[in-house]
Each structure stands twice: as C-alpha cells, then as structure tokens.
C-alpha cells in the first residue's frame, strides 16, 4: 500500500508540479505516511500552509537557508512557468520545501532518485529560474522574505550584470546604451579626451560640450525643468548630494504638475515610463548620485502604488505631498536630528577639521555655534574644485573662527586638531564611506594621529552597493579643470596632443569620489543615532523591511 | 512648452530708406532669399516648430503669397500691428501679450547669423535668468558703399557694454547717446563685481530671451516702448537696484510711486517662481558665481541678465546699406544651394564667377561677365555686360554693353544700353538712360525724396 501510495503520489506530482516538486512531495508524503495518516489533496494543502507559517517563524534559521534560497526561488520561478492553476499553490510550495529540507538528512538515506534524474532536475530548475526571473516579482510574499537576505542571492549561479556606466570600454555595452537612448530619444553624450588607462571604463565628459547642443530648443521630448536641471548639474551650479536630490525632486514636482494621463493609460504605469527618459537624460548630463538614486526609487514606488481608482488630480496632489514629505523627513528633519547628536560630541575648546564643503557639516557647525559652543574650525581644501572656499565663506559669515589650508598641509595642521567631521556622498553596504576625493586621505592621516573621525550622513544616502576601492565605480570630471594658467603660461594647454616618452597619449585624471574603509571611521552620525560604520547593513535591512 | 519664438518684422528700415521705400525690409532679397528667411531658418534649424511673427499688413500679404517660396516648415502665426500707430517693439509685445504663455525668444527680422543658439538659451536656462541676449564682435565693412560721400563717421552711437570676469554676466549697458558727460557707474555694481570688462566694439544682435514675468511687467508699465532702447538697459540697471531692499517712500511724487510699484511688480513677478525647494537646493549647493566677498551666489539678487558674446562666426544686422551689401556677400555661406539656380538660363559663353549667385528664371546672354555679384530672380542680362561686386535684385533688365560695378540695382529697374554705373544705388523701377555714366550716386524716384 505504501508503494502504491508512493507511486500515486509521484504520478500526481508529475501532473501537478514540476520536477522540483517531486522530492518535496515525496518527502512530505513519506512523513505523512510515517505519521500514519492518509492525506487527501485538501489536507495536503492545509499542511503546506501550516509549514509555510512555521517557516516564517523560522526566518533566522541560516543553516539550511542557502538551500532554501536555492530551492525557493527556483520553485517559485518554476511554478508560474508551468500552469496558471499551480500559481495558487506556488506560494505554498516553497513552504514544504523548507521543512522537508531541514529533515533532508533524515530522509537522505532514501534511495528515491537516481543521480541522473537529480542532475536533470537541477538543470531544469536553473533554466527555469533564469528564464523566469521576472516572475519572481509576482510572488509577493517570497519577495519580502527574499529581500531580507540580499547577500544570499549572490551565491546563485546567475551572473549579476554590471551597470553600464562602469563599462565604457566595452563596445557592446556602449552600443546597448546608444540603442536605449535612441529609443528614448535622448542624445548620446560623447566622451572627451584621452582617459587614464586605469579609468578607461568610466565616462569622461567636457563641460564645453553640453548635452543641450543636441536637443531642440524649445525642449519638447524632455520637460523644460529637467533640461534646466541637467544643465545645472553639468555646469556644476548644483553640487552636493543633498542639493542634487532636492533639485531633482523639485523638477519631478514640476513634471508631475504638468503631466496629464493619455486616454488609454493608467497614471501609475505611464508616469513611471515618462520619467525614464528624463532619468537617462540626467544621467547623461552627470552620473546620478546615490541620494538621487534613492529618491528616484522612492518616487517610482510611490507612483506605482497609486491605485487606479484615484482620480488624476488627487493622485497628482498625493504625489506632490509625498515628495514634500520625503524632503522634509529625510533631509530637513534628518539634518536637525543629526546636528542634535553631533552637538553632543562638540565640546568647548574643540578644534574641528572639515574637508571641502558638505552642507550637512556646515549646518552642524552653524547650529553648534548658535548653541554657544566655543570651538574653532580648520577648513581643508583641495584642487581643482576648491570647494572649501565656499565652506569658509559660510562659516566666517556666521562668525566662526576658521583656518584654511590645502590638503598638502594636512599633516602639519593635524596635531592641533581634536576632531574631524566629514560629510559623505553615500555609505556603502560594507561600511565604506564614499565621499569627495581626498576624504580617505584625511581619514587615514587622522587615524595615524589618533584623532577621532566622525562621518555625518543621512540615512537616505545609504546605498546597497559594495565597493572596496575607488577604481571600479567612480566619476571622472572634466579634465580641463586641471589646467591652470600661472604667470600667463598655460603648460597643459595642448594636453590632448601631447605624447608621453613611451609613445602613449597624455591623459588627465580628475576624480570626483573616493571610498574610505570603515577602520578609519570612528563614528557615523545618522538621523537614527550614532552608529559604528559596520552597522550600515543593519540599517539597510531595517529600511527594506519598512518598505 | 519652454520658449516661444517671436519674430519682429515690423521695422521700417529707417537707415536704408533708399532700399526700403518700395520693398518692406523683411522682404529685401539677400542672396536671393527674402531677409526674413534667415532668422526663420535659424529658428527652424534649432528645432522650433512655431513662430509668432509680428509685422505690417503689406508683409503679411506678401508672406501668405510667398509662403510656399519661403521653404519653411514651421507654423507661422503672422499678426499685424497697425501701421499708423508707430509702435515700438515693446509696445508690440504689450499689444499681443495674451498670446505669450511661456518665456519668449525675441528675434529681429534683420538678423543673419550662424550662432549656436543653445549657448544663449543655456545661459537663460542654467542661471534662471531674466534676460539673455546675443552680441557679436563688430565686423568692419570693407566694401565701398554706393552713395556715400567721404569716410564713414567713426564712433557714432557706440554701445558701452560691461561684463563681469567670466564674460557672461551683463553688468552695465549704455548707449553713447544717453551719456552726457561721461560713464556713470553705480557704486553697488563695483562693490559686487570689482572686476568689470567694458567693451565698445560689440554689435547687438537683437536676439533676446525674456522671462514671462518681463512681458507681464511690460503690460503694467506702458512707458517702455522699445526693447533695445529702454527695456534692456532698464533690466540691466535693475539687477543692482536697492528698491527691493528698502520700500521706504521718500516722496509722494506720483512718478516715484508709479516707479516703485513698477519695480515691486517685477520683483514680485520674478520671485514668485522661486520655490522654497529651489531655495533649499541653492542653499545646500556649494557653488558660487563669484569669489572674494561674503555674499551668496548671485549676491542674492533675483534679477539676472546674461549675454553671450560671439567671438567667431557670422552675425550681421542688415539695417544699413553697408551691412546689406556685406550680408549679400556672406549670406550664401549659410545655405548649401547651388549658386546658379537650376531654372536660370545661363549661356555657355558667359563668365559667371564661382562666388556669384544667379536667381531663378534668369536669362544671362553671351559674353557677359559676372563676378562676385548677386543676380535676382527673373532678371534679364543682355550681351557684353560686365557686372562686378554688385547686387541686382529681381526683375531687372540690363541692356547690352553695360558696365556695372559695386552697385545696388533694385527691383524692376532698367539699365539702358551701354550705361556705366559705378558705386551707385538705383532705386526701384528706375530707368537709366543709355550711355549714362553715373558714379557714386543714389538714383531714386522724385516721389521718394525726403521732404524737408
């Protein structure tokens, strides 16, 4: 009877589920058999649901989690590929997967499958998963749980695609980008000048060749405020990740205000598609920052969450209030919270070192000064941007006593310093701090002098990227900025045609960002509190769970 | 929509009356195309799809007839201003104020240029400017102008233009005619921009990007009649005025009151656009347009005027005879049509130089020599004629044996046999008797002579 049931179960499995389900069902039936019950279809479904609940409670179980991950998405991916009817069962299929898997050592001695069949199963599973990766999104509940374990995904045999902006020396990627831009009717911005070979995989644009040369005046394909924003980015009128994010959201507000849904479309889908070419355009003007990327993700989510019952006016008003709320919470209030924490760390008689012009650090210092703390500031600056001059102006205007040095004088001035406050462009998932080029140097030298380094960063700049060096993903600014005229002589005027002694061409490198390892950072002050650098992944995970 | 193009084609061509007494200025042929074609072509090339043309009734009629020949794909919205009203450019804008829904780009019909228009518009967009204009280095005219006796008076009506260190921000603009004793400069300008470059050799191209709030301001201030003469200097001055800061009523003078209201209007109109978010973005951005003082970007001013100065490239304003001749010489470079029109009948035994242009349906007979000249449409040139350095308009008949040098022959004129014309201007429909010898004269009909 047991054999009959087994074979019956197998046959039923073949008809209902795909091969991956075979082992699962077999084990379940075996267990049920062990329990001495004869299961009907409904009872099996109920069993599956219960197991799913158990599995949810056992989320922290990391032991067999890898195997769970592997089987879960594959199973979930496989099931929609099979039939629609099994879609309902699909959510429940993974549930029994997990628990039987944990018991797999128990039933491993079962001579259920031959090796060849197992191999075939695995191959089919991989193919199904690769082909129906998009189907994963429909498995809403799996999505939540799978997102909670992002690192595990990387262990899958699927290759993660590199973003195109770090593949400029690969002609296939460039061609793909050109095709995508052509489809969106955005002009392609051409690279300028010879690049240093180590960074030839990044874009290098010239400020004298703006993207607006190639679009029509008046801008019809792209909304005028987006064109204006792109110009302001590429000319450097709006710099600094907070300013860029706020300006971006402002432009999107204009876009939403001027938007009207075409007759047969839904606002939630069409508006997102409308924003895509604008984002490509802004990317061409200047590569997007992490803060902008997170803001865009938020907006896209908000737009897709608009229900189709909503009238257009209401939907637009709701979106506008969402944007205002985002800015208020993530930028303005966050800045206030951060300065509240940071002021605790500033004591009277402090000598604080800042680098470049970080809007957040300037805000903190001004607030501390208003709260009658006695300190003085040393502003460190570096070429070619010389942003420290602007920071110096703002601090001196407030009345703070400041000293100004170039970064080459850093080790000279550091013995005087009691604390270092740094701003960040983004905080990466492995705890590295991505900031203006030169920051890692400051952190390094400060560490050597045993001066505490505090990084101030809002949580909306936390990014899920992982980077350990400044080469792989960076931004190259206009190389002509490095050319300087002294005493009427410009030596590098014809750098594009200069040749090196070895016969190559001269390349000018103007890096924008660099990454600082977490060992050099003593504290990160965020709006959630003061955390060590290594707690960034925790914050990211909390953010994902919230969403 | 971002920008609306407005083409001002109602001007009379007061500085070249000899040419324009019969043909309105926008329809004067330059390189065998009507003058109005050039700015329209410029707008079309950059991507405009509609142009709002303000002109006179005569020109409007001609345009509707000529429309096909204009070869312009854009939609032209031609409106007229009453001729007897003698409206200035700003008044015309005020008259049609309700047609303007966005910022406007005002172009004059006599502008021939190959400027990259995005340079001007980018200044307008990037800095959120109130005014952005185009200027170019003045080219000296080398050709002898017919009818001119003696050298041109130098230093007439120069423009003094003051720009800052970057060469983009417009700080000061005055015409020599308005300055009595000398150049008077406000101290506030010097305080904010200690380094100013003052240039006098610049030609104003009459191409302006204006914000919508300026048009609204014009509606309230009826005293401004001309864009170039009054509005632009006013805006440039207003950048540094103190009225925004102090609203104290010193006198109860009506004039003063009106002026203050006007000033307030402009400030209010232009500041309503500046959102809180924009303000926040600007605060957080670490960029400043100047260095060395404690002020924020743009010195906190809301009104900004920018200028793009063309160093190279072609930029002509055809408002004098000399400019007209020069433009005729240079204009063919702007389009790629063949110099000899395919429908022209040019005999093989004639000598047509490579730099000459022959219009449609011309008939050039044997043994003629045409060098560096422009021949208009439907012109008949008989045998043994020598034409050098001249401009012949449409419908002219030149009999045998003529010798025309450095002259301008207007439409429908007839040059008699064997005439020798040097550096003359022959007006519309005039007849030159055979064997005439004219040098350096302006031959126009008696009805067109100026009344004193």
mmCIF file of N, CA and C in Angstrom, chain A residues 210 212-213 215-219 224 227-228 231-232 235-239 242-243 246-247 250 253 324 327 331-332 335 357 359 387 389-390 393-394 396-397 458, chain B residues 1-3 43 46-49 103 117-118 121-122 124-128 211 273 275 277-278 280-288 291 293-298:
data_model
loop_
_atom_site.group_PDB
_atom_site.id
_atom_site.type_symbol
_atom_site.label_atom_id
_atom_site.label_comp_id
_atom_site.label_asym_id
_atom_site.label_seq_id
_atom_site.Cartn_x
_atom_site.Cartn_y
_atom_site.Cartn_z
ATOM 1 N N UNK A 210 27.944 70.687 -23.929
ATOM 2 C CA UNK A 210 26.786 70.267 -23.146
ATOM 3 C C UNK A 210 25.841 69.429 -23.973
ATOM 4 N N UNK A 212 22.812 69.881 -24.290
ATOM 5 C CA UNK A 212 21.756 70.678 -24.907
ATOM 6 C C UNK A 212 22.082 71.056 -26.340
ATOM 7 N N UNK A 213 23.346 70.846 -26.739
ATOM 8 C CA UNK A 213 23.703 71.103 -28.135
ATOM 9 C C UNK A 213 22.883 70.234 -29.061
ATOM 10 N N UNK A 215 19.862 68.715 -28.391
ATOM 11 C CA UNK A 215 18.413 68.634 -28.324
ATOM 12 C C UNK A 215 17.833 69.932 -28.851
ATOM 13 N N UNK A 216 16.572 69.876 -29.200
ATOM 14 C CA UNK A 216 15.976 71.039 -29.838
ATOM 15 C C UNK A 216 15.674 72.094 -28.787
ATOM 16 N N UNK A 217 15.711 73.328 -29.233
ATOM 17 C CA UNK A 217 15.208 74.419 -28.411
ATOM 18 C C UNK A 217 13.916 74.827 -29.047
ATOM 19 N N UNK A 218 12.812 74.858 -28.463
ATOM 20 C CA UNK A 218 12.479 74.505 -27.098
ATOM 21 C C UNK A 218 12.387 73.007 -26.895
ATOM 22 N N UNK A 219 12.728 72.579 -25.707
ATOM 23 C CA UNK A 219 12.776 71.148 -25.457
ATOM 24 C C UNK A 219 11.375 70.574 -25.451
ATOM 25 N N UNK A 224 11.028 70.933 -19.771
ATOM 26 C CA UNK A 224 11.983 72.042 -19.617
ATOM 27 C C UNK A 224 12.674 72.100 -18.265
ATOM 28 N N UNK A 227 15.496 69.723 -18.359
ATOM 29 C CA UNK A 227 16.619 70.228 -19.150
ATOM 30 C C UNK A 227 17.420 71.228 -18.343
ATOM 31 N N UNK A 228 16.682 72.094 -17.660
ATOM 32 C CA UNK A 228 17.371 73.091 -16.835
ATOM 33 C C UNK A 228 18.181 72.406 -15.749
ATOM 34 N N UNK A 231 21.339 70.868 -17.141
ATOM 35 C CA UNK A 231 22.345 71.911 -17.398
ATOM 36 C C UNK A 231 23.010 72.336 -16.105
ATOM 37 N N UNK A 232 22.197 72.511 -15.061
ATOM 38 C CA UNK A 232 22.768 72.961 -13.798
ATOM 39 C C UNK A 232 23.683 71.898 -13.204
ATOM 40 N N UNK A 235 27.001 71.892 -15.366
ATOM 41 C CA UNK A 235 27.841 73.072 -15.196
ATOM 42 C C UNK A 235 28.273 73.257 -13.759
ATOM 43 N N UNK A 236 27.798 72.402 -12.886
ATOM 44 C CA UNK A 236 28.254 72.476 -11.513
ATOM 45 C C UNK A 236 27.558 73.540 -10.696
ATOM 46 N N UNK A 237 26.422 74.039 -11.171
ATOM 47 C CA UNK A 237 25.712 75.053 -10.401
ATOM 48 C C UNK A 237 25.034 74.418 -9.206
ATOM 49 N N UNK A 238 24.633 73.169 -9.348
ATOM 50 C CA UNK A 238 24.055 72.444 -8.221
ATOM 51 C C UNK A 238 24.963 71.267 -7.942
ATOM 52 N N UNK A 239 25.717 71.356 -6.844
ATOM 53 C CA UNK A 239 26.600 70.249 -6.479
ATOM 54 C C UNK A 239 26.373 69.922 -5.015
ATOM 55 N N UNK A 242 22.932 66.469 -1.276
ATOM 56 C CA UNK A 242 21.636 66.956 -0.795
ATOM 57 C C UNK A 242 21.004 67.902 -1.784
ATOM 58 N N UNK A 243 21.825 68.849 -2.282
ATOM 59 C CA UNK A 243 21.277 69.838 -3.216
ATOM 60 C C UNK A 243 20.778 69.150 -4.470
ATOM 61 N N UNK A 246 17.456 67.391 -3.774
ATOM 62 C CA UNK A 246 16.332 68.325 -3.609
ATOM 63 C C UNK A 246 15.942 68.922 -4.958
ATOM 64 N N UNK A 247 16.956 69.305 -5.744
ATOM 65 C CA UNK A 247 16.650 69.895 -7.051
ATOM 66 C C UNK A 247 15.960 68.872 -7.950
ATOM 67 N N UNK A 250 12.420 68.633 -6.903
ATOM 68 C CA UNK A 250 11.700 69.822 -7.347
ATOM 69 C C UNK A 250 11.328 69.715 -8.820
ATOM 70 N N UNK A 253 8.546 67.425 -9.287
ATOM 71 C CA UNK A 253 7.272 68.036 -8.908
ATOM 72 C C UNK A 253 6.694 68.802 -10.085
ATOM 73 N N UNK A 324 7.090 66.218 -0.899
ATOM 74 C CA UNK A 324 7.392 67.199 0.157
ATOM 75 C C UNK A 324 7.714 66.503 1.458
ATOM 76 N N UNK A 327 11.239 65.022 1.419
ATOM 77 C CA UNK A 327 12.283 66.022 1.631
ATOM 78 C C UNK A 327 12.287 66.485 3.068
ATOM 79 N N UNK A 331 15.587 64.896 4.686
ATOM 80 C CA UNK A 331 16.661 65.864 4.541
ATOM 81 C C UNK A 331 16.603 66.911 5.641
ATOM 82 N N UNK A 332 15.473 67.590 5.733
ATOM 83 C CA UNK A 332 15.433 68.699 6.692
ATOM 84 C C UNK A 332 15.435 68.206 8.136
ATOM 85 N N UNK A 335 18.589 66.455 9.077
ATOM 86 C CA UNK A 335 19.688 67.363 9.386
ATOM 87 C C UNK A 335 19.566 67.883 10.807
ATOM 88 N N UNK A 357 33.234 71.195 1.119
ATOM 89 C CA UNK A 357 32.012 71.873 1.507
ATOM 90 C C UNK A 357 30.901 70.844 1.611
ATOM 91 N N UNK A 359 27.190 70.249 3.006
ATOM 92 C CA UNK A 359 26.102 71.083 3.510
ATOM 93 C C UNK A 359 25.713 70.656 4.920
ATOM 94 N N UNK A 387 36.322 73.637 -3.191
ATOM 95 C CA UNK A 387 35.018 73.880 -2.577
ATOM 96 C C UNK A 387 35.145 74.442 -1.171
ATOM 97 N N UNK A 389 36.522 76.922 -0.169
ATOM 98 C CA UNK A 389 36.351 78.374 -0.093
ATOM 99 C C UNK A 389 34.904 78.720 0.222
ATOM 100 N N UNK A 390 34.000 77.984 -0.352
ATOM 101 C CA UNK A 390 32.587 78.257 -0.107
ATOM 102 C C UNK A 390 32.231 77.912 1.334
ATOM 103 N N UNK A 393 33.522 80.619 3.495
ATOM 104 C CA UNK A 393 32.692 81.827 3.443
ATOM 105 C C UNK A 393 31.495 81.672 4.360
ATOM 106 N N UNK A 394 30.842 80.500 4.280
ATOM 107 C CA UNK A 394 29.622 80.345 5.068
ATOM 108 C C UNK A 394 29.912 80.348 6.554
ATOM 109 N N UNK A 396 32.551 81.696 8.113
ATOM 110 C CA UNK A 396 33.021 83.006 8.592
ATOM 111 C C UNK A 396 31.873 83.993 8.649
ATOM 112 N N UNK A 397 30.943 83.844 7.716
ATOM 113 C CA UNK A 397 29.788 84.755 7.729
ATOM 114 C C UNK A 397 29.011 84.599 9.029
ATOM 115 N N UNK A 458 22.972 61.310 6.268
ATOM 116 C CA UNK A 458 21.557 60.966 6.458
ATOM 117 C C UNK A 458 21.315 59.536 5.983
ATOM 118 N N UNK B 1 5.546 73.837 -22.615
ATOM 119 C CA UNK B 1 6.392 74.429 -23.651
ATOM 120 C C UNK B 1 7.394 75.347 -23.003
ATOM 121 N N UNK B 2 8.551 75.383 -23.578
ATOM 122 C CA UNK B 2 9.600 76.109 -22.891
ATOM 123 C C UNK B 2 9.741 77.540 -23.379
ATOM 124 N N UNK B 3 9.845 77.688 -24.693
ATOM 125 C CA UNK B 3 10.125 79.007 -25.238
ATOM 126 C C UNK B 3 9.226 79.239 -26.435
ATOM 127 N N UNK B 43 15.750 79.654 -36.585
ATOM 128 C CA UNK B 43 14.839 79.070 -35.612
ATOM 129 C C UNK B 43 14.468 77.648 -35.999
ATOM 130 N N UNK B 46 17.234 75.046 -35.123
ATOM 131 C CA UNK B 46 17.402 74.603 -33.736
ATOM 132 C C UNK B 46 16.227 73.799 -33.234
ATOM 133 N N UNK B 47 15.136 73.813 -33.974
ATOM 134 C CA UNK B 47 14.060 72.913 -33.570
ATOM 135 C C UNK B 47 12.764 73.576 -33.193
ATOM 136 N N UNK B 48 12.619 74.871 -33.451
ATOM 137 C CA UNK B 48 11.327 75.490 -33.190
ATOM 138 C C UNK B 48 10.300 74.960 -34.170
ATOM 139 N N UNK B 49 9.067 74.854 -33.697
ATOM 140 C CA UNK B 49 8.025 74.381 -34.598
ATOM 141 C C UNK B 49 7.013 75.449 -34.925
ATOM 142 N N UNK B 103 8.075 81.717 -21.525
ATOM 143 C CA UNK B 103 9.173 82.645 -21.814
ATOM 144 C C UNK B 103 9.303 82.808 -23.327
ATOM 145 N N UNK B 117 22.580 78.565 -31.155
ATOM 146 C CA UNK B 117 21.592 79.236 -30.308
ATOM 147 C C UNK B 117 21.544 78.657 -28.902
ATOM 148 N N UNK B 118 22.007 77.414 -28.766
ATOM 149 C CA UNK B 118 21.914 76.829 -27.424
ATOM 150 C C UNK B 118 22.808 77.562 -26.437
ATOM 151 N N UNK B 121 20.528 80.227 -25.013
ATOM 152 C CA UNK B 121 19.415 79.670 -24.258
ATOM 153 C C UNK B 121 19.918 78.937 -23.020
ATOM 154 N N UNK B 122 21.123 78.343 -23.112
ATOM 155 C CA UNK B 122 21.661 77.659 -21.936
ATOM 156 C C UNK B 122 21.911 78.630 -20.801
ATOM 157 N N UNK B 124 20.254 81.270 -20.314
ATOM 158 C CA UNK B 124 18.923 81.600 -19.823
ATOM 159 C C UNK B 124 18.398 80.514 -18.904
ATOM 160 N N UNK B 125 18.626 79.249 -19.296
ATOM 161 C CA UNK B 125 18.080 78.153 -18.500
ATOM 162 C C UNK B 125 18.879 77.935 -17.230
ATOM 163 N N UNK B 126 20.199 77.825 -17.390
ATOM 164 C CA UNK B 126 21.003 77.361 -16.260
ATOM 165 C C UNK B 126 20.942 78.335 -15.087
ATOM 166 N N UNK B 127 20.996 79.620 -15.371
ATOM 167 C CA UNK B 127 21.015 80.585 -14.280
ATOM 168 C C UNK B 127 19.640 81.133 -13.977
ATOM 169 N N UNK B 128 18.619 80.593 -14.589
ATOM 170 C CA UNK B 128 17.264 81.083 -14.374
ATOM 171 C C UNK B 128 17.204 82.595 -14.595
ATOM 172 N N UNK B 211 11.987 86.445 -19.807
ATOM 173 C CA UNK B 211 11.084 85.653 -18.979
ATOM 174 C C UNK B 211 9.664 86.168 -19.146
ATOM 175 N N UNK B 273 8.283 82.727 -8.799
ATOM 176 C CA UNK B 273 8.661 81.472 -9.411
ATOM 177 C C UNK B 273 9.607 80.688 -8.505
ATOM 178 N N UNK B 275 10.688 78.735 -5.968
ATOM 179 C CA UNK B 275 10.068 77.868 -4.996
ATOM 180 C C UNK B 275 10.922 77.786 -3.735
ATOM 181 N N UNK B 277 11.724 74.980 -2.523
ATOM 182 C CA UNK B 277 12.647 73.887 -2.776
ATOM 183 C C UNK B 277 13.876 74.372 -3.530
ATOM 184 N N UNK B 278 13.629 75.261 -4.481
ATOM 185 C CA UNK B 278 14.765 75.792 -5.231
ATOM 186 C C UNK B 278 15.700 76.532 -4.294
ATOM 187 N N UNK B 280 16.061 75.938 -1.148
ATOM 188 C CA UNK B 280 16.769 74.943 -0.346
ATOM 189 C C UNK B 280 17.909 74.328 -1.134
ATOM 190 N N UNK B 281 17.621 74.014 -2.396
ATOM 191 C CA UNK B 281 18.668 73.406 -3.220
ATOM 192 C C UNK B 281 19.834 74.365 -3.385
ATOM 193 N N UNK B 282 19.513 75.615 -3.578
ATOM 194 C CA UNK B 282 20.597 76.564 -3.772
ATOM 195 C C UNK B 282 21.407 76.741 -2.499
ATOM 196 N N UNK B 283 20.719 76.713 -1.353
ATOM 197 C CA UNK B 283 21.457 76.843 -0.089
ATOM 198 C C UNK B 283 22.410 75.686 0.108
ATOM 199 N N UNK B 284 21.914 74.480 -0.229
ATOM 200 C CA UNK B 284 22.728 73.307 0.035
ATOM 201 C C UNK B 284 23.828 73.128 -0.986
ATOM 202 N N UNK B 285 23.713 73.811 -2.100
ATOM 203 C CA UNK B 285 24.695 73.594 -3.150
ATOM 204 C C UNK B 285 25.932 74.425 -2.851
ATOM 205 N N UNK B 286 27.108 73.829 -3.041
ATOM 206 C CA UNK B 286 28.314 74.579 -2.720
ATOM 207 C C UNK B 286 28.855 75.217 -3.969
ATOM 208 N N UNK B 287 28.115 76.103 -4.544
ATOM 209 C CA UNK B 287 28.557 76.771 -5.757
ATOM 210 C C UNK B 287 28.335 78.246 -5.575
ATOM 211 N N UNK B 288 29.256 79.020 -6.099
ATOM 212 C CA UNK B 288 29.076 80.459 -6.049
ATOM 213 C C UNK B 288 29.558 81.017 -7.365
ATOM 214 N N UNK B 291 33.784 85.171 -6.299
ATOM 215 C CA UNK B 291 34.596 84.865 -5.111
ATOM 216 C C UNK B 291 35.030 86.147 -4.475
ATOM 217 N N UNK B 293 33.917 87.841 -1.705
ATOM 218 C CA UNK B 293 33.145 88.576 -0.700
ATOM 219 C C UNK B 293 32.228 87.595 0.007
ATOM 220 N N UNK B 294 31.471 88.129 0.944
ATOM 221 C CA UNK B 294 30.710 87.241 1.820
ATOM 222 C C UNK B 294 29.330 86.951 1.295
ATOM 223 N N UNK B 295 29.052 87.302 0.074
ATOM 224 C CA UNK B 295 27.691 87.126 -0.406
ATOM 225 C C UNK B 295 27.487 85.758 -1.012
ATOM 226 N N UNK B 296 26.232 85.349 -1.015
ATOM 227 C CA UNK B 296 25.910 84.062 -1.600
ATOM 228 C C UNK B 296 25.880 84.189 -3.125
ATOM 229 N N UNK B 297 25.535 83.124 -3.751
ATOM 230 C CA UNK B 297 25.531 83.114 -5.221
ATOM 231 C C UNK B 297 24.599 84.185 -5.746
ATOM 232 N N UNK B 298 25.034 84.837 -6.800
ATOM 233 C CA UNK B 298 24.284 85.916 -7.438
ATOM 234 C C UNK B 298 24.044 87.096 -6.502
#
